Coordinates of C-alpha atoms in Angstrom, one line a residue:
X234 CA 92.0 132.3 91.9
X235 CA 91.0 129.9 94.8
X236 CA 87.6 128.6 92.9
X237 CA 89.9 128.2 90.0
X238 CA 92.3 126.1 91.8
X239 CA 89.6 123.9 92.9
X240 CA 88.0 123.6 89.8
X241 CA 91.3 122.7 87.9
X242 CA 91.8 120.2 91.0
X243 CA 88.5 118.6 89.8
X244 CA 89.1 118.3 86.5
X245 CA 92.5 116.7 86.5
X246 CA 90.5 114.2 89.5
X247 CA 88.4 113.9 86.3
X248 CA 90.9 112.8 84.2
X249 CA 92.8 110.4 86.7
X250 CA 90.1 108.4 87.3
X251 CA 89.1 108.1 83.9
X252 CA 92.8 106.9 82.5
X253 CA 92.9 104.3 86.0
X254 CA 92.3 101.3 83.4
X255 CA 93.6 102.8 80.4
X256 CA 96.6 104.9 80.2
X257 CA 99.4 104.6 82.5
X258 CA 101.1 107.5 81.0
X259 CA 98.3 110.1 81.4
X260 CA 97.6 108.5 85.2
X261 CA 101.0 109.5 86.0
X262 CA 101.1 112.8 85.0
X263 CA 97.6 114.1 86.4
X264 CA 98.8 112.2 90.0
X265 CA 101.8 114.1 90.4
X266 CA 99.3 116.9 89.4
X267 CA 96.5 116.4 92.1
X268 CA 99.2 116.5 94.6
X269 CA 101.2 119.6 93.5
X270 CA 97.6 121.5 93.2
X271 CA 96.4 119.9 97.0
X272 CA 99.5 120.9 97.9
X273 CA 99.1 124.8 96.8
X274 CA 95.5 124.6 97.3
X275 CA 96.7 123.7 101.1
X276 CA 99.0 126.5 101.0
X277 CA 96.6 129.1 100.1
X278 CA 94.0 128.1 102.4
X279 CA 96.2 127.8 105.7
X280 CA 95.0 123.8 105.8
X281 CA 96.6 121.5 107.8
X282 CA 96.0 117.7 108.1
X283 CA 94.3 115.6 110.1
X284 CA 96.4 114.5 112.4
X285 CA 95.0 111.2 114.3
X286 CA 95.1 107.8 114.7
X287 CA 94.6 107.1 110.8
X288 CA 97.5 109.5 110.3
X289 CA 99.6 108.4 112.5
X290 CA 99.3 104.9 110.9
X291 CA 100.1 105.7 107.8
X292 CA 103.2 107.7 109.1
X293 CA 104.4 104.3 110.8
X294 CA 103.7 102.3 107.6
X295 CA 105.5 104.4 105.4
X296 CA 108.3 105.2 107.8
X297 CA 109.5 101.8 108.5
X298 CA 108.4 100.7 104.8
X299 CA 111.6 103.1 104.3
X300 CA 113.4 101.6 106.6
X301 CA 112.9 98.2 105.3
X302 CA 114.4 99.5 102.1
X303 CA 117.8 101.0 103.5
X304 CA 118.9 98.1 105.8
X305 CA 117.7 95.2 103.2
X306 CA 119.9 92.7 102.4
X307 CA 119.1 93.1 98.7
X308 CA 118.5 96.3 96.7
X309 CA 119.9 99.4 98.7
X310 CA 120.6 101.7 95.9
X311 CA 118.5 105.2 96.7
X312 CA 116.8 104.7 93.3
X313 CA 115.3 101.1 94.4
X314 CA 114.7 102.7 97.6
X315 CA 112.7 105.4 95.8
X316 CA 111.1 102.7 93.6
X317 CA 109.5 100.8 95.9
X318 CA 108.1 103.3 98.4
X319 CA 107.0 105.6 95.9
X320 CA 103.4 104.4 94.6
X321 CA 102.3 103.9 98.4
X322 CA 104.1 107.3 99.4
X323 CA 102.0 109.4 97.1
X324 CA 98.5 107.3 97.4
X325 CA 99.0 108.2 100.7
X326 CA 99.5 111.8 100.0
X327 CA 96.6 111.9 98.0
X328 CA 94.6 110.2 100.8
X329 CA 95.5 112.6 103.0
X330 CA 95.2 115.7 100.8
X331 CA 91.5 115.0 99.1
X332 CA 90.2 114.3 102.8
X333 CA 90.8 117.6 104.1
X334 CA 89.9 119.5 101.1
X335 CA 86.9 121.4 102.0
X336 CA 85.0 122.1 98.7
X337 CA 84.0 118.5 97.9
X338 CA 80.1 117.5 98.0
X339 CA 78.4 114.2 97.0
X340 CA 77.3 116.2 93.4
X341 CA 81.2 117.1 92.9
X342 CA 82.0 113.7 93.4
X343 CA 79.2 112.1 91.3
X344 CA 80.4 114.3 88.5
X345 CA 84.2 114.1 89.1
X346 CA 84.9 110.6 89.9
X347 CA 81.7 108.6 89.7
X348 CA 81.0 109.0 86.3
X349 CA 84.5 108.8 84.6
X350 CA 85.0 105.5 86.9
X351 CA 82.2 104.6 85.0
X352 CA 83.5 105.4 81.5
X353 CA 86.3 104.0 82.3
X354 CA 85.2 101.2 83.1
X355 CA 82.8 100.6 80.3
X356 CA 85.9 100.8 77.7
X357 CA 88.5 99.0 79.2
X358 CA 85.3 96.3 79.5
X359 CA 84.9 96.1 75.9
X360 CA 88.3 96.2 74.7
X361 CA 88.7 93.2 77.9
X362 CA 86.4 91.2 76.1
X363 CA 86.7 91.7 72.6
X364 CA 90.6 90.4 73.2
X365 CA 89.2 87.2 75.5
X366 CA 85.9 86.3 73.2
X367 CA 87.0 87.7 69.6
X368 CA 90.9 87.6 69.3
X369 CA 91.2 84.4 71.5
X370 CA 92.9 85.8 74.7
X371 CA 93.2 83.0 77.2
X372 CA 92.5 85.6 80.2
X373 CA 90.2 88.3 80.5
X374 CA 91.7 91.7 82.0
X375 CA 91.6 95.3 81.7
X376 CA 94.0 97.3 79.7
X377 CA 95.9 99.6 82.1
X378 CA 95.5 97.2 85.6
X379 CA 97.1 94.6 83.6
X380 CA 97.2 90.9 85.3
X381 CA 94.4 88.8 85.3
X382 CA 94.1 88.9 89.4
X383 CA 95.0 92.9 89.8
X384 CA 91.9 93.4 87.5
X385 CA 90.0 90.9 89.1
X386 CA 90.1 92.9 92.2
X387 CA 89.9 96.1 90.7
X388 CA 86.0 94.9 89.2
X389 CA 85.8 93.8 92.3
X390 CA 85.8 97.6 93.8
X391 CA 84.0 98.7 90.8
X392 CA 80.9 96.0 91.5
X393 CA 81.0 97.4 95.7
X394 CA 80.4 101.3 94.5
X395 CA 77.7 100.5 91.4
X396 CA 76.0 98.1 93.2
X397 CA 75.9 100.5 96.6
X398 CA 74.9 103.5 94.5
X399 CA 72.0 101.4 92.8
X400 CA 70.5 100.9 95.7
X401 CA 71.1 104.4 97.2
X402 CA 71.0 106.7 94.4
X403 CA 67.1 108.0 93.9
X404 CA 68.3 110.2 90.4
X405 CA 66.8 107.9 88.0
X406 CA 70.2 108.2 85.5
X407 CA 72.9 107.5 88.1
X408 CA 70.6 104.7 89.6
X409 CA 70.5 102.7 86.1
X410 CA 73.7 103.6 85.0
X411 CA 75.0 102.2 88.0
X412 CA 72.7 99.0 87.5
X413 CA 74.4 98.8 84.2
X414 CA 78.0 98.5 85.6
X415 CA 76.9 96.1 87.9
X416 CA 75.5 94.1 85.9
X417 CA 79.1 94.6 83.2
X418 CA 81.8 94.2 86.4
X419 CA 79.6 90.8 87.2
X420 CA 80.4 90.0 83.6
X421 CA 83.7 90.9 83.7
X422 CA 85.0 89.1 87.1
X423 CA 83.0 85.4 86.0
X424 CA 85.7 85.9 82.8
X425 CA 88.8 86.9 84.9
X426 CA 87.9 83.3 86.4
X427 CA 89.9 84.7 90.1
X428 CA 87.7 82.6 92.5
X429 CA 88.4 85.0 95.1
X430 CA 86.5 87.7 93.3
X431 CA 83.6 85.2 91.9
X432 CA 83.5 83.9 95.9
X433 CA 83.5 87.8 97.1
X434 CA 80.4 88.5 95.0
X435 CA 77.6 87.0 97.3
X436 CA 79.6 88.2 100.5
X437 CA 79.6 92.1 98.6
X438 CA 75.9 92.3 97.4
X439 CA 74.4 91.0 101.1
X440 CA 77.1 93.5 102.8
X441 CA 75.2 95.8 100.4
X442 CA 71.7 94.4 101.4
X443 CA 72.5 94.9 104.9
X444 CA 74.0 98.4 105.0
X445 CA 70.9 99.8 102.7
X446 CA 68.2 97.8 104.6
X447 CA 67.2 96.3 101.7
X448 CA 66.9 92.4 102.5
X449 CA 63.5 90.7 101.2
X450 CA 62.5 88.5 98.5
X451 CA 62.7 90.3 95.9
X452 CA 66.6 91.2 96.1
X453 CA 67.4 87.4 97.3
X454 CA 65.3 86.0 94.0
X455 CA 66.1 88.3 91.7
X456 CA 69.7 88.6 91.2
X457 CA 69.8 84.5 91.6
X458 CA 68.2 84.4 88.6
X459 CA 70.4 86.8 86.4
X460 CA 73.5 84.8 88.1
X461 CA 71.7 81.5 86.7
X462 CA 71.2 83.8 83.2
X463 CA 75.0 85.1 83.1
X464 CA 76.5 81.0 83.8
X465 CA 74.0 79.3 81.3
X466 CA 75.6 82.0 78.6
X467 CA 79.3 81.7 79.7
X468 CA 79.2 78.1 79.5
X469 CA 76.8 77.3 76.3
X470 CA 77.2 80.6 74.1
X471 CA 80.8 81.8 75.2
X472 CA 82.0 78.7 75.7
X473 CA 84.7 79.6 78.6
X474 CA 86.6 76.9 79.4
X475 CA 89.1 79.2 81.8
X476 CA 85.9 80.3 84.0
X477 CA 84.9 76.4 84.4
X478 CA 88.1 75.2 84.8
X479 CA 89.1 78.0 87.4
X480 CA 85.7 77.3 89.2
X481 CA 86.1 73.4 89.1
X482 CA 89.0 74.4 91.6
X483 CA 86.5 75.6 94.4
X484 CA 88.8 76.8 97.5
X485 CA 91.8 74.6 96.6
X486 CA 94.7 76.7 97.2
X487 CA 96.6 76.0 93.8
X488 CA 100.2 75.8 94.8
X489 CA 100.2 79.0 97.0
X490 CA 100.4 77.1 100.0
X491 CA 104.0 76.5 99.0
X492 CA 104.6 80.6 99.1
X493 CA 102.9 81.1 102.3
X494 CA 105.4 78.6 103.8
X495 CA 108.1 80.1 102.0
X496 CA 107.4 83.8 103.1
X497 CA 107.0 82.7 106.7
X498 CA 110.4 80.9 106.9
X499 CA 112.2 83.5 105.1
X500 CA 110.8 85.9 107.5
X501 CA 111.6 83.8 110.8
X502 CA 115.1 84.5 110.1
X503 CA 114.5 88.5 110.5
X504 CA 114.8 91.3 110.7
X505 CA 111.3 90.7 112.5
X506 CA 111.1 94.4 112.4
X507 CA 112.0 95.4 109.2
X508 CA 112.0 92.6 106.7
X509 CA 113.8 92.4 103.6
X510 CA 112.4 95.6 101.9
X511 CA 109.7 96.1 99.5
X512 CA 109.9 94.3 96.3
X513 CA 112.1 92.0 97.3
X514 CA 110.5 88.9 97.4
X515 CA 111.5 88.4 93.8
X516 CA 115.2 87.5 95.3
X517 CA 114.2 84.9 97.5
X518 CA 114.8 81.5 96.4
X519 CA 111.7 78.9 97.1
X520 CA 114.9 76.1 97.1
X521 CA 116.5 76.4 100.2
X522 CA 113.5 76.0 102.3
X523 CA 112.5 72.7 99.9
X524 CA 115.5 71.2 98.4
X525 CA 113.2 68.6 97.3
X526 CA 109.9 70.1 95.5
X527 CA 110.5 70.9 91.6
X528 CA 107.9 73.4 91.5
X529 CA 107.4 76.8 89.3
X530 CA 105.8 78.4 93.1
X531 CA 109.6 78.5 94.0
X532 CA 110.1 81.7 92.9
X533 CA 108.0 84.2 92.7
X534 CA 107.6 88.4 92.7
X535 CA 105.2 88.3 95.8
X536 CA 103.8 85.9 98.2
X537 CA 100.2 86.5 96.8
X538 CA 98.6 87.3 100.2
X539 CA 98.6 90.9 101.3
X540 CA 99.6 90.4 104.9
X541 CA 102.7 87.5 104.5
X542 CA 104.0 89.9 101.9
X543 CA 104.0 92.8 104.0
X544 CA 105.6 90.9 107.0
X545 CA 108.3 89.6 105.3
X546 CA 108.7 92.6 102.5
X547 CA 108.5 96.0 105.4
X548 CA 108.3 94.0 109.0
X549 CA 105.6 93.1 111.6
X550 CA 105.8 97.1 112.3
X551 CA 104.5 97.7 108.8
X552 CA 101.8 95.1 108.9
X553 CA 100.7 95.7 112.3
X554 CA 100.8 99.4 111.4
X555 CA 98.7 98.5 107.9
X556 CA 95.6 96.7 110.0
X557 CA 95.6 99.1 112.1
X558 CA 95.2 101.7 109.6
X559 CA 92.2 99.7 108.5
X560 CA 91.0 99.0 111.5
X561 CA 90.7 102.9 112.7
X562 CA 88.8 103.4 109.5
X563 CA 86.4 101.0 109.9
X564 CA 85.4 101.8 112.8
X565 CA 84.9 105.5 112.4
X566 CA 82.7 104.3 109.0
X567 CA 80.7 101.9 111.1
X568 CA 80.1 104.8 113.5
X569 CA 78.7 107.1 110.5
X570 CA 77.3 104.1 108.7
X571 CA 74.4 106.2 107.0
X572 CA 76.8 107.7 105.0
X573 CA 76.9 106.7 101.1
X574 CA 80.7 106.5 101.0
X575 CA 81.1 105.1 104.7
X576 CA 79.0 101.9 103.5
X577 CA 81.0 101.7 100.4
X578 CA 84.1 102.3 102.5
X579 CA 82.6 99.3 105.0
X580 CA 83.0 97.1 102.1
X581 CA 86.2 97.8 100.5
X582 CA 87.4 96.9 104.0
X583 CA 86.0 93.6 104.8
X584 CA 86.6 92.8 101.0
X585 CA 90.1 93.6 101.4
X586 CA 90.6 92.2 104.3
X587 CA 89.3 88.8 103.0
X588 CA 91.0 88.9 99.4
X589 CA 94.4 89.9 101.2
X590 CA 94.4 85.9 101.9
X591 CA 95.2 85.1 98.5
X592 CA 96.3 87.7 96.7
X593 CA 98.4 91.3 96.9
X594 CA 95.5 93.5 96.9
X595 CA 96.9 97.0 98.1
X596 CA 98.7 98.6 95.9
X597 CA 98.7 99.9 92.5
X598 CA 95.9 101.3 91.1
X599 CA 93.6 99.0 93.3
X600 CA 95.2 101.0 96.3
X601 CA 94.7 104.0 94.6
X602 CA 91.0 103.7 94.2
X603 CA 90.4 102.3 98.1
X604 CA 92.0 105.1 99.3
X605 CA 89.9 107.4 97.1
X606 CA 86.9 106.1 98.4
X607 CA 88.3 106.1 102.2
X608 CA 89.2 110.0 101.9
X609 CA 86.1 110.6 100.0
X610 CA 83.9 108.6 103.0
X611 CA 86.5 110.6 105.8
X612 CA 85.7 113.9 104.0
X613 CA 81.9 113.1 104.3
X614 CA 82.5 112.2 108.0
X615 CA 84.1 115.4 108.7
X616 CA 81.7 117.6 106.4
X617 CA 78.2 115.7 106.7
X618 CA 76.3 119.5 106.4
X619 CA 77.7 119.6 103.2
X620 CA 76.7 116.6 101.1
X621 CA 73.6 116.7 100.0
X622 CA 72.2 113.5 98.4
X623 CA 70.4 115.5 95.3

């Protein structure tokens, strides 16, 4: 019965993954399911969580992320309450759940999750750019993570863990299969056109460089030239006016200026704590704080930077709670930084951290699959006898 449980809770990790870009509905219903089986599986076994300062974070985050929803001067219905806690509650969960579980390995997880994130990837990919290149889409994105950005970071991710495994993997299959995505998420974020994730590219494959000792001539020349390669074909064979006119912007800030200001001021008149509640920003109204500016960045659903929207959606608590949550995780990776899924973990931090500027980046599926990695890299931490690399 237990090795059944565990193998059923592998499978359905199997099946997760592999809808995260292409069926909501099935990535739903095998969520819900990973939990209910951790839960039993925790149950059976007499587990009990971790209980430190990454707990303890998430515990404050999600307890006055709550909070912000009761006492907001919006949307207090227990339904909206429900509704906007709810994706973060049960990442969490999951977080918490897969990095106790004591039957995971660095095999399990190649077979489990590597390789339908990889799957995955490769359809939503093609069907991404067959509606862009062949049936005219102005924007490319992937089916399931939907806007252009969301999937821009979400390729993003997908880039950090191929590239990493690349460079670590010595299995001849998973090293060129890995190459392979790559090479396709490289593809894929030059036609989202999202600057931050073309700009994030470099800072990724030299964070990679670094972590795998792998800086030298070779691996500075050679993947210059493919880049070269890749922008001679985007701009003379697929002819993609969106990625040059995108990149023609550089770091210009595109009007989101205007929604910094506006999340700050709306936030200056409180609750510090609290905030207005989670998906609220969509109520406030860009025109009292400038009277004068016709502009569409008025009103918006989120202030397109991780942190402002968190500050003024769930409180300085929230945030502060949030970095620190990030912060206790980064250095416990950097501590066990020889560790496949600690560098990848590294990564998705810094990359985060620096993405959060501009855009929402933590939540969703993109939320989802950092905290997969982070429980993953925390399960190696706490289990390093019994990952083996082959």
């Amino acid at each position: 019965m237990k090795k059944n449980l565990e193998n059923i809770f592998l499978i359905i990790l199997f099946l997760m993954t592999l809808s995260l870009p292409l069926s909501e509905a099935i990535k739903q219903i095998t969520f819900y399911l990973l939990i209910f089986i951790g839960i039993f599986i925790f149950y059976q076994n007499k587990l009990t969580i971790i209980k430190d300062k990454i707990f303890w974070s998430i515990i404050i985050f999600l307890l006055f992320s709550i909070l912000s929803s009761i006492f907001s001067e919006y949307e207090t219905e227990i339904k909206s309450i429900i509704k906007s806690n709810l994706d973060l509650i049960r990442i969490f969960i999951l977080f918490l759940i897969i990095r106790t579980l004591p039957f995971f390995t660095y095999n399990s997880i190649k077979k489990y999750f590597i390789f339908p994130l990889y799957i995955s990837f490769i359809i939503a990919f093609i069907w991404g750019f067959y509606e862009k290149y062949f049936n005219n889409y102005k924007v490319f994105k992937l089916h399931s993570i939907g806007h252009v950005n969301h999937s821009a970071i979400y390729l993003v991710l997908i880039f950090t863990i191929s590239l990493s495994l690349f460079f670590y993997e010595k299995e001849k299959f998973t090293k060129y299969f890995s190459l392979i995505i790559s090479i396709l998420s490289v593809i894929g974020i030059l036609s989202t056109g999202s600057r931050a994730a073309i700009f994030s590219l470099p800072i990724i494959y030299f964070l990679v460089l670094i972590l795998e000792n792998k800086i030298n001539l070779y691996t500075i020349l050679l993947p210059s030239f493919l880049v070269l390669i890749i922008g001679l074909v985007f701009y003379f064979i697929l002819h993609d006016i969106w990625f040059l006119k995108k990149i023609s912007y550089g770091f210009y800030p595109s009007g989101r200026e205007i929604i910094d200001k506006i999340a700050i001021k709306k936030w200056l008149e409180g609750p510090y704590f609290l905030g207005i509640g989670p998906g609220n920003f969509k109520f406030i109204d860009g025109n009292i704080y400038f009277p004068d500016l016709n502009s569409k960045h008025l009103h918006h659903s989120h202030a397109h930077n991780t942190y402002l929207n968190f500050l003024v959606e769930r409180g300085i608590v929230s945030l502060f709670a949030y970095l620190f949550f990030l912060l206790s995780l980064i250095y416990k990776f950097i501590k066990n930084n020889k560790l496949i899924f600690s560098k990848i973990g590294i990564i998705f931090i810094i990359i985060n951290l620096i993405i959060s500027f501009v855009n929402t980046t933590f939540h969703h599926e993109n939320a989802l699959l950092m905290c997969l990695i982070w429980s993953f890299a925390l399960n190696q931490v706490d289990n390093k006898s019994k990952y083996e690399k082959n």
